[in-house]
Coordinates of C-alpha atoms and ligand atoms in Angstrom, one line a residue:
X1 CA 16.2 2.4 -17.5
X2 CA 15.0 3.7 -13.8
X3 CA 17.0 2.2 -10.9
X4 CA 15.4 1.4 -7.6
X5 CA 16.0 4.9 -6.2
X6 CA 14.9 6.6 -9.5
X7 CA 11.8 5.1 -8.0
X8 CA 11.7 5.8 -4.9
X9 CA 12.6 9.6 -5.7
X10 CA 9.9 10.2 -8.3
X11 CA 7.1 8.5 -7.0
X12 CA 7.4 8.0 -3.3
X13 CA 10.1 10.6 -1.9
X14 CA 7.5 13.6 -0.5
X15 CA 8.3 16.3 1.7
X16 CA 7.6 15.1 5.2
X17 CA 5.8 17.8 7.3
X18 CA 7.8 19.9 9.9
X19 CA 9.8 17.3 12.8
X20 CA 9.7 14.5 10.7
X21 CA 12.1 12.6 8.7
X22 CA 11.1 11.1 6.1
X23 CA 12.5 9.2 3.0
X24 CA 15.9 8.7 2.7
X25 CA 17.8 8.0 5.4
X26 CA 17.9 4.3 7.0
X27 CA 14.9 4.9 9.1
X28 CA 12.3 7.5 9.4
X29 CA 11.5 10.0 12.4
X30 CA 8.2 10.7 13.9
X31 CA 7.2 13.5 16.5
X32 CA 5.0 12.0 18.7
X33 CA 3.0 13.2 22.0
X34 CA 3.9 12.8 25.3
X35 CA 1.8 10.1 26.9
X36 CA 0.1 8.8 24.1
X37 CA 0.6 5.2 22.9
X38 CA 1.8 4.4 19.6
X39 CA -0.7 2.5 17.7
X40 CA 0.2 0.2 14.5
X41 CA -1.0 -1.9 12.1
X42 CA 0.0 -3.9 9.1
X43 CA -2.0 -4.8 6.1
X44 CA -0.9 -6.8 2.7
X45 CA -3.2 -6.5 -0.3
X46 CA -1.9 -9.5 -2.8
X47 CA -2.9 -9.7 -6.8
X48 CA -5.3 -11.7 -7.6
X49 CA -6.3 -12.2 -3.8
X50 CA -7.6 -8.9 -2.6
X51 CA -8.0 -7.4 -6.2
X52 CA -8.1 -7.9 -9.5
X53 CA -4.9 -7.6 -12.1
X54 CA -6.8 -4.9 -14.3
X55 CA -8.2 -2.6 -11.3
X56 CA -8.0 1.2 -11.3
X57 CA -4.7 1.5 -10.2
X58 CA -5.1 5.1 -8.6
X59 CA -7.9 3.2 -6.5
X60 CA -5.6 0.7 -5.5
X61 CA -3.1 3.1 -4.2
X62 CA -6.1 4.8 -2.5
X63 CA -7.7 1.6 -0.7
X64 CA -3.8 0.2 0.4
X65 CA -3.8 2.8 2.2
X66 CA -7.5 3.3 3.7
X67 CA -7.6 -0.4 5.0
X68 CA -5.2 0.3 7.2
X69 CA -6.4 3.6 8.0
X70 CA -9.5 1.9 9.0
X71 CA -7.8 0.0 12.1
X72 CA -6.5 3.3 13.1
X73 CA -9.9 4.8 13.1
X74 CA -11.1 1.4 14.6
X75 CA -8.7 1.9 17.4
X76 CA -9.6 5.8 17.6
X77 CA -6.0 6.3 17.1
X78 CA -5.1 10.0 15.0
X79 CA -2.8 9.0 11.7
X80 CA 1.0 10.1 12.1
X81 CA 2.7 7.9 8.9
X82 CA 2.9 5.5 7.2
X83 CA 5.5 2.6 5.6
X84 CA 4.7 1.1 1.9
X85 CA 6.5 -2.2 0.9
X86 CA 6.0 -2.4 -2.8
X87 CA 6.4 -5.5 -5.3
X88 CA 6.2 -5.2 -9.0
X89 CA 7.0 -7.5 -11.5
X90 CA 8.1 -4.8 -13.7
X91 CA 8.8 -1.0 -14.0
X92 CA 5.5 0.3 -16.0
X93 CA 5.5 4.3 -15.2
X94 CA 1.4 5.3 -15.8
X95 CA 0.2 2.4 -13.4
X96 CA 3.2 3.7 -11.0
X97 CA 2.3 7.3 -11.1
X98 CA -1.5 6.4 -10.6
X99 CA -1.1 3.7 -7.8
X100 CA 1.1 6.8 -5.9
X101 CA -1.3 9.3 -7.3
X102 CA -4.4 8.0 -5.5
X103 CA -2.2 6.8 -2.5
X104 CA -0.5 10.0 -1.6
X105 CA -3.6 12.2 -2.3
X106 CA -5.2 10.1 0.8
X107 CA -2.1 10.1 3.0
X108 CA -2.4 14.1 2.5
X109 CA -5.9 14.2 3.6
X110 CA -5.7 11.9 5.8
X111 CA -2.4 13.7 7.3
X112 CA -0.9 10.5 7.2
X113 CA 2.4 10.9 5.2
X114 CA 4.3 8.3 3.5
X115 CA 7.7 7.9 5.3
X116 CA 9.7 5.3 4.4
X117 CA 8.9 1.3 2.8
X118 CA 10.7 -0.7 0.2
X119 CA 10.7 -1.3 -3.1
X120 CA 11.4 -5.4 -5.0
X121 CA 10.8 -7.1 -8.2
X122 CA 8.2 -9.5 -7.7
X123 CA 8.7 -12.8 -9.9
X124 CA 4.6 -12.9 -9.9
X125 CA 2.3 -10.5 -9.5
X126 CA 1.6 -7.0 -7.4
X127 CA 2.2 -7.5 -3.7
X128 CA 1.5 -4.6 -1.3
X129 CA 2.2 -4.4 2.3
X130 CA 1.4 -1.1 3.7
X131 CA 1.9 -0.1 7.8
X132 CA 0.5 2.7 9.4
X133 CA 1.1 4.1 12.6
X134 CA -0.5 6.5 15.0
X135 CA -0.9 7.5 18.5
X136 CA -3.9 7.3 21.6
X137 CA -3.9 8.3 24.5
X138 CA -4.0 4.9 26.7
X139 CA -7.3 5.3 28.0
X140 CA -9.4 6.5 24.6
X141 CA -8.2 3.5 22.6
X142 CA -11.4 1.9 21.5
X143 CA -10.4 -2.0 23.0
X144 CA -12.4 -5.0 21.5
X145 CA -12.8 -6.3 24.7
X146 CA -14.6 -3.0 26.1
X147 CA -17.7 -3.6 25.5
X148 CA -20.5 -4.4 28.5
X149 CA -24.0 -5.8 28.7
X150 CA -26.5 -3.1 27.7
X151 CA -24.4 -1.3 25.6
X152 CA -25.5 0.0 22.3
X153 CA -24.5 -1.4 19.1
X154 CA -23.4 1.3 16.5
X155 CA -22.5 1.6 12.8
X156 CA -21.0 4.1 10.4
X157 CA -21.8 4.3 6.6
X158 CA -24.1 1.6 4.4
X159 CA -23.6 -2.0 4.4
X160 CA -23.6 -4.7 1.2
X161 CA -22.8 -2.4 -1.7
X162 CA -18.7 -3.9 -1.6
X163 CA -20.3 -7.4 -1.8
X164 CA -22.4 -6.7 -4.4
X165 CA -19.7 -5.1 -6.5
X166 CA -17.4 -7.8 -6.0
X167 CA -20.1 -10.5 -6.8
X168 CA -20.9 -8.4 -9.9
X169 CA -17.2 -8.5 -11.1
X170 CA -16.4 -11.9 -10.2
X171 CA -19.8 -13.2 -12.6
X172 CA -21.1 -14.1 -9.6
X173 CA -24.2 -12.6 -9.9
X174 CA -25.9 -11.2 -14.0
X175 CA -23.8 -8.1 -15.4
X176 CA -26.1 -5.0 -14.3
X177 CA -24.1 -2.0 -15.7
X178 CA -26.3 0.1 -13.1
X179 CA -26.0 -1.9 -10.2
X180 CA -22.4 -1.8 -10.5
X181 CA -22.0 2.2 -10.8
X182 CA -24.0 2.2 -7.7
X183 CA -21.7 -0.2 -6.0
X184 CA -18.2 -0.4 -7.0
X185 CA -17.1 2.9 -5.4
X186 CA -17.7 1.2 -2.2
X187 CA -15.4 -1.5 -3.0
X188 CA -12.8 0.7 -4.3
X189 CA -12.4 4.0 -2.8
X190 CA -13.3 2.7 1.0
X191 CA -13.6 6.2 3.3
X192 CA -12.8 5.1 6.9
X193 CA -14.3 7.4 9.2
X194 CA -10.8 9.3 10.8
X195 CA -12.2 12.3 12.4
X196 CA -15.8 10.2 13.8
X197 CA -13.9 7.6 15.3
X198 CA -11.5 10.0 16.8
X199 CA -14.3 11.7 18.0
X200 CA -15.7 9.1 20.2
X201 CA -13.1 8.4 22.6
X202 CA -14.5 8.9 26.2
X203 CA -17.6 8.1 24.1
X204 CA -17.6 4.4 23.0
X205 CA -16.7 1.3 24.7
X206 CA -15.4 -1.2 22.2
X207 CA -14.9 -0.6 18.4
X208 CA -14.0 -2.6 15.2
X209 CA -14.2 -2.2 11.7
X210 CA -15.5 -4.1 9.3
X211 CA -13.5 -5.9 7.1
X212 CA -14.5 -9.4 6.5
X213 CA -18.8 -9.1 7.9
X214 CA -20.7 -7.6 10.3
X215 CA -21.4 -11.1 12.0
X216 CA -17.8 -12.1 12.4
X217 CA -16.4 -8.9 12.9
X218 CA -18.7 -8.3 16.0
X219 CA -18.0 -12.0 16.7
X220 CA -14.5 -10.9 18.1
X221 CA -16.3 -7.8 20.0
X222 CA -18.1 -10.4 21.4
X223 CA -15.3 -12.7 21.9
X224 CA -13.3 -10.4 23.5
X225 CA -16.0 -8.9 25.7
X226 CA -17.2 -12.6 27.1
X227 CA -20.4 -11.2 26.2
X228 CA -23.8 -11.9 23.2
X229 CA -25.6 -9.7 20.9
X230 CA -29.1 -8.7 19.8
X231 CA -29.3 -7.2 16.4
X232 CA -31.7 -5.7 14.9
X233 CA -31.8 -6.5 10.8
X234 CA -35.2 -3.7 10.4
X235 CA -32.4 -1.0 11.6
X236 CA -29.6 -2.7 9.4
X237 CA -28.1 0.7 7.0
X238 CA -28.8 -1.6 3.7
X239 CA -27.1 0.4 0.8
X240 CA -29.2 2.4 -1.1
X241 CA -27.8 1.1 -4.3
X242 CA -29.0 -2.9 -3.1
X243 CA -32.2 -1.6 -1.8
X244 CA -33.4 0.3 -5.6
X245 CA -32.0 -2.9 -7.9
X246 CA -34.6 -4.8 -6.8
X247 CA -32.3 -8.0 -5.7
X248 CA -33.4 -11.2 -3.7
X249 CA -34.2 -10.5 -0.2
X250 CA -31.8 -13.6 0.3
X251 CA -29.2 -11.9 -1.6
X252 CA -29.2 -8.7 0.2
X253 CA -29.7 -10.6 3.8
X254 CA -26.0 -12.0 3.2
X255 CA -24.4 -9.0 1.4
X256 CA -25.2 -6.6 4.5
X257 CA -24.8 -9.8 7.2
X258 CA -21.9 -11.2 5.8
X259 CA -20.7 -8.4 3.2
X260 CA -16.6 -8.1 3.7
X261 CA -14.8 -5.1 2.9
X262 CA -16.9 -2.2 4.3
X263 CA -14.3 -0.8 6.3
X264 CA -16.9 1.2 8.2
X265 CA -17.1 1.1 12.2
X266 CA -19.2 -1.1 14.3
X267 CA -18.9 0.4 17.9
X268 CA -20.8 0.1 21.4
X269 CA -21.7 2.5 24.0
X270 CA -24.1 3.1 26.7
X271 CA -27.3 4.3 25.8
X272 CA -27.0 7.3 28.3
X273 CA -24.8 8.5 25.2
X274 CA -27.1 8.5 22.2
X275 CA -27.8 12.0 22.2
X276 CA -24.1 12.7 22.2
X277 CA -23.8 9.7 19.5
X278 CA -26.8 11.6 17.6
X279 CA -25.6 15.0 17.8
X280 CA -21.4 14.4 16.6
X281 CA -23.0 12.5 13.6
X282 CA -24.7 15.3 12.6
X283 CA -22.2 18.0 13.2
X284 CA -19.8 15.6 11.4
X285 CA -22.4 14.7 8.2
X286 CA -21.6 10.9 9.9
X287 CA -24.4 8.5 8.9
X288 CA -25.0 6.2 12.3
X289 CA -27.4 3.5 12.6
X290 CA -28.3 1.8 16.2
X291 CA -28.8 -1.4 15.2
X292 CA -28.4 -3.5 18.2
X293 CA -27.8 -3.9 22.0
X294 CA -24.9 -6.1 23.8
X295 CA -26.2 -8.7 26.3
X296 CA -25.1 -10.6 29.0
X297 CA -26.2 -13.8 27.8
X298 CA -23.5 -15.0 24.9
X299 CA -24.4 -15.8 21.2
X300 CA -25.3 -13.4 19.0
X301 CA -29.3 -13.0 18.1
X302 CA -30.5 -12.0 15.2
X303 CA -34.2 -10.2 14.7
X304 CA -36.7 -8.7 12.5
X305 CA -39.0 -6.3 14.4
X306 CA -40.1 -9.0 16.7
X307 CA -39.5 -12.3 14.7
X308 CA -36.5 -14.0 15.2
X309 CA -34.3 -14.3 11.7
X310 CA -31.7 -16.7 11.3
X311 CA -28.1 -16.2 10.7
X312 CA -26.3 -16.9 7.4
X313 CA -24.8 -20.1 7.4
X314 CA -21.0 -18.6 5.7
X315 CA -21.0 -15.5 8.6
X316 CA -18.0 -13.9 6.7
X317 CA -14.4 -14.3 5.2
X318 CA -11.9 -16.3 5.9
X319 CA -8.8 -16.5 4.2
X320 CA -8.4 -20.1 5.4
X321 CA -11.6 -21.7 5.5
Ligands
ADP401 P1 17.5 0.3 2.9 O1 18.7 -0.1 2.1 O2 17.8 1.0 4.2 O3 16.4 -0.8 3.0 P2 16.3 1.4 0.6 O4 17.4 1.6 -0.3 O5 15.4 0.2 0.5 O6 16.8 1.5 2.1 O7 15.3 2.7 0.5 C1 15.9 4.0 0.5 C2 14.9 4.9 1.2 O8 13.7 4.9 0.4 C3 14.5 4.6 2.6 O9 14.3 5.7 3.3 C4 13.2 3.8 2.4 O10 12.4 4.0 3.6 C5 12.6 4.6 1.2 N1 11.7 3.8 0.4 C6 12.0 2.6 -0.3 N2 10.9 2.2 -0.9 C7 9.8 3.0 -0.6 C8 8.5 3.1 -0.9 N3 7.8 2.1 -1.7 N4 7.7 4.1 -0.4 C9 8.3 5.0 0.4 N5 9.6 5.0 0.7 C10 10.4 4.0 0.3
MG402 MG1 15.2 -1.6 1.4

């Protein structure tokens, strides 16, 4: 029989880094810097709803924690720590030691330690509600609202291959053995871009990341901004893996338009800055794609080279809808 703190000790109790405190006591301790703001986030990942009972349990620990990562880099906010509140029906050591496995191996590259969280029997399934927290400095924190008419739009990484991969795994679209290698790494070890998004502060306006489409998520950069959009989908960075399994151009229009769970950056900044843009990208080995411009006029456009394309009809996900 392990008790609750048997738990806690073997799978979740690290050695927090120098000025910290970390598991054990009734709350944990963070260093932070002066003048910076303290940046948070919360995100809970139920069975079932966000993935499925049999997945890879060392890539579940791994993408808990990168969602939520994501909004940090989102924010340009540098990690500090993070909380995990944990619910499992029942004590089963190998998917315990994997799920931690994968999580703490990010957290450590991520310099993100795990401080603190909470540990329950569930009378269902697997719930997980992780927190992260991190710090800005007031004026670098990438604001939805920051973004102004003539601005460029921005992305990190490839778009589509997580909706393909989850359509493939649902029976939503023919198995395709191939197709799904290509894909599924994108949908279950998600690599936020930390040290790029850090990178931009004093460089981009407004930044989101992409969690539930490109179209909605840049919606609320929209939104926020009291301002439209021009996209371009000819500059779209369609996966590789989409683009060689010789899928629908229908198919592949709503994957990379409406695609959820890229957790890649969408971000805006003046063009004066594309060389700079250019330049970090390659320093870093970032992929960027310019893909679009903000305008004053609101709505969000969509073309192809110079024909006008229309939008999907479902622009992303919606828990509630
Ligand atoms: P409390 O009674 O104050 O809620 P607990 O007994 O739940 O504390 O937890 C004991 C210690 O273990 C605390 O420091 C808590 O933050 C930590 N802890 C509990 N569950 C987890 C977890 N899943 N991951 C990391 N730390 C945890
Ligand atoms: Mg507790």
């Amino acid at each position: 029989m392990s008790t609750e703190f048997d738990l806690i000790a073997r799978y979740f109790d690290r050695p927090a880094p120098p000025g910290y405190l970390g598991v054990g006591d009734d709350c944990a301790l963070i260093p932070l810097t002066p003048g910076h703001r303290l940046a948070t986030s919360t995100d809970l990942l139920i069975q079932g709803r966000h993935f499925f009972p049999d997945m890879d349990p060392r890539a579940l620990g791994h993408k808990a924690l990168a969602v939520n990562l994501s909004d940090l880099a989102a924010m340009g906010a540098r990690p500090l720590a993070c909380l995990l509140g944990l619910s499992v029906p029942s004590v089963d050591h190998a998917w315990l030691e994997a799920f931690a496995g994968g999580f703490h191996a990010l957290a450590q590259r991520a310099g993100c330690p795990l401080v603190g969280g909470d540990t329950t029997r569930s009378e269902g399934g697997i719930a997980i509600s992780v927190t992260v927290m991190g710090e800005v400095p007031p004026g670098d924190a990438l604001r939805r609202s920051a973004a102004r008419a003539g601005d460029d739009i921005w992305l990190t990484g490839t778009l589509g291959a997580p909706d393909v991969a989850l359509r493939l795994l649902q029976g939503r679209l023919p198995p395709d053995e191939r197709l799904l290698a290509g894909t599924r790494r994108r949908l279950e070890w998600p690599e936020p871009p930390l040290a790029f998004a850090a990178a931009l502060a004093g460089i981009a306006h407004a930044a989101l990341d992409i969690s539930d489409g490109l179209v909605q998520d840049l919606g609320h950069i929209l939104k926020a901004s009291a301002c439209g959009a021009e996209l371009d989908y000819a500059e779209l960075p369609v996966d590789e893996a989409l683009a060689e399994a010789g899928l629908a151009d229908e198919l592949i229009r709503d994957a990379v338009l409406a695609g959820g769970d890229v957790y890649q950056l969408c971000f805006t900044a003046a063009p004066a800055e594309r060389a700079r843009i250019l330049d970090l990208a390659g320093h870093m080995a970032q992929r960027v794609s310019r893909v679009g411009r903000i305008l004053a006029a609101p709505g969000l456009r969509l073309r192809h080279g110079d024909r006008a394309v229309a939008l999907p009809a479902q622009g992303g996900f919606d828990h509630f809808s």
